[in-house]
GROMACS .gro file of N, CA and C in nm:
model
  135
    1MET      N    1   0.119  -0.089  -0.004
    1MET     CA    2  -0.014  -0.021  -0.032
    1MET      C    3   0.109   0.093  -0.026
    2THR      N    4   0.081   0.197  -0.105
    2THR     CA    5   0.182   0.353  -0.108
    2THR      C    6   0.107   0.419   0.052
    3GLN      N    7   0.147   0.586   0.080
    3GLN     CA    8   0.167   0.655   0.141
    3GLN      C    9   0.023   0.712   0.116
    4PRO      N   10  -0.010   0.822  -0.034
    4PRO     CA   11  -0.135   0.811  -0.035
    4PRO      C   12  -0.239   0.748  -0.004
    5GLU      N   13  -0.260   0.598  -0.045
    5GLU     CA   14  -0.325   0.505  -0.057
    5GLU      C   15  -0.389   0.486   0.092
    6LEU      N   16  -0.302   0.495   0.176
    6LEU     CA   17  -0.279   0.455   0.331
    6LEU      C   18  -0.421   0.631   0.369
    7GLU      N   19  -0.304   0.688   0.335
    7GLU     CA   20  -0.337   0.822   0.402
    7GLU      C   21  -0.514   0.812   0.414
    8THR      N   22  -0.534   0.838   0.237
    8THR     CA   23  -0.683   0.800   0.210
    8THR      C   24  -0.732   0.730   0.256
    9LEU      N   25  -0.730   0.580   0.291
    9LEU     CA   26  -0.780   0.497   0.393
    9LEU      C   27  -0.817   0.570   0.576
   10LEU      N   28  -0.726   0.626   0.606
   10LEU     CA   29  -0.703   0.622   0.754
   10LEU      C   30  -0.786   0.802   0.759
   11HIS      N   31  -0.797   0.804   0.661
   11HIS     CA   32  -0.925   0.981   0.647
   11HIS      C   33  -1.062   0.958   0.608
   12GLU      N   34  -1.087   0.865   0.549
   12GLU     CA   35  -1.225   0.757   0.556
   12GLU      C   36  -1.279   0.696   0.675
   13THR      N   37  -1.168   0.601   0.715
   13THR     CA   38  -1.217   0.517   0.838
   13THR      C   39  -1.255   0.641   0.935
   14ARG      N   40  -1.128   0.736   0.985
   14ARG     CA   41  -1.178   0.831   1.028
   14ARG      C   42  -1.295   0.932   0.989
   15GLU      N   43  -1.393   0.946   0.942
   15GLU     CA   44  -1.455   1.021   0.892
   15GLU      C   45  -1.576   0.927   0.938
   16ASN      N   46  -1.621   0.766   0.889
   16ASN     CA   47  -1.664   0.665   0.917
   16ASN      C   48  -1.695   0.721   1.030
   17PHE      N   49  -1.567   0.660   1.107
   17PHE     CA   50  -1.614   0.643   1.308
   17PHE      C   51  -1.675   0.733   1.326
   18LYS      N   52  -1.626   0.921   1.350
   18LYS     CA   53  -1.720   1.015   1.348
   18LYS      C   54  -1.848   1.015   1.319
   19ILE      N   55  -1.900   0.999   1.201
   19ILE     CA   56  -2.051   0.986   1.162
   19ILE      C   57  -2.143   0.842   1.292
   20ALA      N   58  -2.022   0.747   1.263
   20ALA     CA   59  -2.112   0.633   1.394
   20ALA      C   60  -2.110   0.710   1.507
   21ILE      N   61  -2.002   0.818   1.561
   21ILE     CA   62  -2.015   0.810   1.696
   21ILE      C   63  -2.170   0.923   1.727
   22ASP      N   64  -2.131   1.030   1.619
   22ASP     CA   65  -2.242   1.057   1.610
   22ASP      C   66  -2.423   1.030   1.610
   23ASP      N   67  -2.431   0.905   1.526
   23ASP     CA   68  -2.533   0.865   1.470
   23ASP      C   69  -2.579   0.803   1.624
   24LEU      N   70  -2.458   0.741   1.693
   24LEU     CA   71  -2.491   0.645   1.869
   24LEU      C   72  -2.476   0.735   1.940
   25PHE      N   73  -2.463   0.872   1.871
   25PHE     CA   74  -2.550   1.007   2.034
   25PHE      C   75  -2.613   1.040   2.006
   26ASN      N   76  -2.693   1.030   1.905
   26ASN     CA   77  -2.868   1.082   1.810
   26ASN      C   78  -2.907   0.974   1.909
   27VAL      N   79  -2.884   0.859   1.855
   27VAL     CA   80  -2.932   0.725   1.972
   27VAL      C   81  -3.040   0.694   2.070
   28ILE      N   82  -2.911   0.808   2.136
   28ILE     CA   83  -2.966   0.767   2.240
   28ILE      C   84  -2.943   0.896   2.348
   29GLU      N   85  -2.929   1.020   2.233
   29GLU     CA   86  -3.120   1.127   2.295
   29GLU      C   87  -3.164   1.105   2.260
   30ILE      N   88  -3.238   1.040   2.163
   30ILE     CA   89  -3.397   0.999   2.119
   30ILE      C   90  -3.453   0.905   2.246
   31LEU      N   91  -3.313   0.737   2.287
   31LEU     CA   92  -3.446   0.712   2.365
   31LEU      C   93  -3.389   0.801   2.509
   32LYS      N   94  -3.360   0.901   2.504
   32LYS     CA   95  -3.331   0.984   2.655
   32LYS      C   96  -3.510   0.988   2.653
   33ASP      N   97  -3.498   1.103   2.524
   33ASP     CA   98  -3.615   1.188   2.518
   33ASP      C   99  -3.714   1.039   2.549
   34ASP      N  100  -3.708   0.977   2.491
   34ASP     CA  101  -3.874   0.894   2.443
   34ASP      C  102  -3.827   0.859   2.638
   35VAL      N  103  -3.767   0.816   2.724
   35VAL     CA  104  -3.777   0.766   2.848
   35VAL      C  105  -3.831   0.861   2.916
   36ASN      N  106  -3.784   0.949   2.919
   36ASN     CA  107  -3.861   1.085   3.021
   36ASN      C  108  -3.991   1.111   2.946
   37LYS      N  109  -4.017   1.136   2.776
   37LYS     CA  110  -4.213   1.213   2.763
   37LYS      C  111  -4.254   1.041   2.856
   38LEU      N  112  -4.217   0.867   2.829
   38LEU     CA  113  -4.260   0.744   2.933
   38LEU      C  114  -4.292   0.821   3.099
   39LYS      N  115  -4.188   0.845   3.138
   39LYS     CA  116  -4.234   0.912   3.264
   39LYS      C  117  -4.321   1.025   3.290
   40ILE      N  118  -4.315   1.087   3.196
   40ILE     CA  119  -4.463   1.237   3.240
   40ILE      C  120  -4.554   1.160   3.202
   41ASP      N  121  -4.600   1.036   3.052
   41ASP     CA  122  -4.713   1.012   3.060
   41ASP      C  123  -4.753   0.895   3.237
   42LYS      N  124  -4.667   0.883   3.265
   42LYS     CA  125  -4.717   0.775   3.330
   42LYS      C  126  -4.756   0.815   3.490
   43LYS      N  127  -4.708   0.943   3.525
   43LYS     CA  128  -4.707   1.049   3.634
   43LYS      C  129  -4.866   1.093   3.621
   44ILE      N  130  -4.888   1.121   3.452
   44ILE     CA  131  -5.043   1.179   3.409
   44ILE      C  132  -5.155   1.138   3.483
   45ILE      N  133  -5.159   0.971   3.439
   45ILE     CA  134  -5.238   0.909   3.412
   45ILE      C  135  -5.253   0.844   3.577
   0.00000   0.00000   0.00000
């Protein structure tokens, strides 16, 4: 593997990892919001 190919691979891997981490935090935030909504709904009933 040549140096430019390695740098490209590392850059793409880094970008994909950033996207995956961002998606993971979005899922956690959505789940947190859903849990809070369920807690509120149970208190009302």
